């Protein structure tokens, strides 16, 4: 038995994209996980969410309305997971540098 949705295709599409965008932000650690109310990072999952958004965008190219194009361009992040991994390592590198400066006390 198929349940009839009271939502339009546009509303369903917007919810799908919004869900993927929200999940990507949660996995990037920029928003709290609604399941446990904690900030957590899972860059592999974030990358998958971003890749799914990119795939949807590429598959729908030429079939999107102007509003949908705008929605994607505002929400589709152009950074790769490699970028986020590098940015994520900066605090560690700074900490190691500070420790080395303290231990070796350069002149």
mmCIF file of C-alpha atoms in Angstrom:
data_model
loop_
_atom_site.group_PDB
_atom_site.id
_atom_site.type_symbol
_atom_site.label_atom_id
_atom_site.label_comp_id
_atom_site.label_asym_id
_atom_site.label_seq_id
_atom_site.Cartn_x
_atom_site.Cartn_y
_atom_site.Cartn_z
ATOM 1 C CA UNK A 1 0.000 0.000 0.000
ATOM 2 C CA UNK A 2 1.475 3.332 -1.060
ATOM 3 C CA UNK A 3 0.912 6.303 1.186
ATOM 4 C CA UNK A 4 0.064 9.485 -0.619
ATOM 5 C CA UNK A 5 2.282 12.395 0.269
ATOM 6 C CA UNK A 6 0.747 15.784 0.833
ATOM 7 C CA UNK A 7 4.079 17.379 -0.031
ATOM 8 C CA UNK A 8 4.883 18.555 -3.525
ATOM 9 C CA UNK A 9 7.893 17.220 -5.421
ATOM 10 C CA UNK A 10 9.574 20.586 -4.849
ATOM 11 C CA UNK A 11 9.098 20.314 -1.091
ATOM 12 C CA UNK A 12 10.382 16.728 -1.065
ATOM 13 C CA UNK A 13 13.425 17.731 -3.126
ATOM 14 C CA UNK A 14 14.159 20.664 -0.800
ATOM 15 C CA UNK A 15 13.907 18.370 2.228
ATOM 16 C CA UNK A 16 16.265 15.830 0.648
ATOM 17 C CA UNK A 17 18.916 18.440 -0.110
ATOM 18 C CA UNK A 18 18.474 20.151 3.265
ATOM 19 C CA UNK A 19 18.861 16.805 5.024
ATOM 20 C CA UNK A 20 22.134 16.068 3.219
ATOM 21 C CA UNK A 21 23.471 19.574 3.891
ATOM 22 C CA UNK A 22 22.571 19.343 7.585
ATOM 23 C CA UNK A 23 24.200 15.917 7.879
ATOM 24 C CA UNK A 24 27.373 17.220 6.243
ATOM 25 C CA UNK A 25 27.584 20.109 8.722
ATOM 26 C CA UNK A 26 27.021 17.725 11.648
ATOM 27 C CA UNK A 27 29.729 15.343 10.410
ATOM 28 C CA UNK A 28 32.122 18.273 9.905
ATOM 29 C CA UNK A 29 31.667 19.092 13.577
ATOM 30 C CA UNK A 30 30.193 22.535 12.974
ATOM 31 C CA UNK A 31 26.752 21.618 14.352
ATOM 32 C CA UNK A 32 25.758 19.444 17.301
ATOM 33 C CA UNK A 33 24.627 15.923 16.538
ATOM 34 C CA UNK A 34 20.883 15.968 17.318
ATOM 35 C CA UNK A 35 21.065 12.362 18.583
ATOM 36 C CA UNK A 36 23.446 13.105 21.468
ATOM 37 C CA UNK A 37 23.714 16.922 21.506
ATOM 38 C CA UNK A 38 27.515 16.776 21.023
ATOM 39 C CA UNK A 39 29.914 18.192 18.456
ATOM 40 C CA UNK A 40 31.553 15.277 16.671
ATOM 41 C CA UNK A 41 33.724 15.005 13.586
ATOM 42 C CA UNK A 42 33.516 12.211 11.057
ATOM 43 C CA UNK A 43 35.226 13.539 7.955
ATOM 44 C CA UNK A 44 34.647 10.354 5.982
ATOM 45 C CA UNK A 45 30.886 10.624 6.488
ATOM 46 C CA UNK A 46 30.998 14.378 5.772
ATOM 47 C CA UNK A 47 32.779 13.613 2.516
ATOM 48 C CA UNK A 48 30.104 11.074 1.582
ATOM 49 C CA UNK A 49 27.318 13.607 2.262
ATOM 50 C CA UNK A 50 29.088 16.262 0.171
ATOM 51 C CA UNK A 51 29.733 13.742 -2.616
ATOM 52 C CA UNK A 52 26.028 12.805 -2.642
ATOM 53 C CA UNK A 53 25.061 16.467 -2.956
ATOM 54 C CA UNK A 54 27.553 16.885 -5.779
ATOM 55 C CA UNK A 55 26.216 13.774 -7.536
ATOM 56 C CA UNK A 56 22.611 14.999 -7.277
ATOM 57 C CA UNK A 57 23.642 18.393 -8.627
ATOM 58 C CA UNK A 58 25.553 16.873 -11.563
ATOM 59 C CA UNK A 59 22.769 14.429 -12.418
ATOM 60 C CA UNK A 60 20.176 17.203 -12.362
ATOM 61 C CA UNK A 61 22.159 19.773 -14.330
ATOM 62 C CA UNK A 62 19.832 21.286 -16.903
ATOM 63 C CA UNK A 63 16.746 20.066 -15.040
ATOM 64 C CA UNK A 64 16.843 22.452 -12.091
ATOM 65 C CA UNK A 65 14.676 25.528 -11.748
ATOM 66 C CA UNK A 66 16.340 28.871 -11.018
ATOM 67 C CA UNK A 67 15.343 28.551 -7.356
ATOM 68 C CA UNK A 68 16.855 25.061 -7.157
ATOM 69 C CA UNK A 69 20.074 26.259 -8.817
ATOM 70 C CA UNK A 70 20.279 29.060 -6.254
ATOM 71 C CA UNK A 71 19.575 26.638 -3.394
ATOM 72 C CA UNK A 72 22.403 24.345 -4.525
ATOM 73 C CA UNK A 73 24.856 27.160 -5.124
ATOM 74 C CA UNK A 74 24.232 28.525 -1.635
ATOM 75 C CA UNK A 75 24.456 25.138 0.090
ATOM 76 C CA UNK A 76 26.905 23.143 -2.008
ATOM 77 C CA UNK A 77 30.319 23.399 -0.406
ATOM 78 C CA UNK A 78 33.188 23.389 -2.896
ATOM 79 C CA UNK A 79 35.779 22.200 -0.372
ATOM 80 C CA UNK A 80 36.925 18.581 -0.458
ATOM 81 C CA UNK A 81 37.398 16.286 2.505
ATOM 82 C CA UNK A 82 41.173 16.651 2.007
ATOM 83 C CA UNK A 83 40.850 20.389 2.677
ATOM 84 C CA UNK A 84 39.008 19.715 5.940
ATOM 85 C CA UNK A 85 41.542 17.080 7.003
ATOM 86 C CA UNK A 86 44.390 19.573 6.483
ATOM 87 C CA UNK A 87 42.538 22.337 8.343
ATOM 88 C CA UNK A 88 41.793 19.882 11.129
ATOM 89 C CA UNK A 89 45.537 19.162 11.582
ATOM 90 C CA UNK A 90 46.608 22.815 11.999
ATOM 91 C CA UNK A 91 45.994 22.918 15.786
ATOM 92 C CA UNK A 92 48.088 19.755 16.216
ATOM 93 C CA UNK A 93 50.984 21.203 14.220
ATOM 94 C CA UNK A 94 50.817 24.433 16.219
ATOM 95 C CA UNK A 95 50.807 22.517 19.498
ATOM 96 C CA UNK A 96 53.844 20.448 18.486
ATOM 97 C CA UNK A 97 55.659 23.621 17.380
ATOM 98 C CA UNK A 98 54.921 25.330 20.696
ATOM 99 C CA UNK A 99 56.136 22.280 22.656
ATOM 100 C CA UNK A 100 59.348 22.117 20.611
ATOM 101 C CA UNK A 101 59.983 25.832 21.222
ATOM 102 C CA UNK A 102 59.442 25.380 24.969
ATOM 103 C CA UNK A 103 61.612 22.253 25.215
ATOM 104 C CA UNK A 104 64.523 23.419 23.065
ATOM 105 C CA UNK A 105 64.348 27.144 23.914
ATOM 106 C CA UNK A 106 65.872 28.515 20.699
ATOM 107 C CA UNK A 107 68.188 31.501 21.075
#
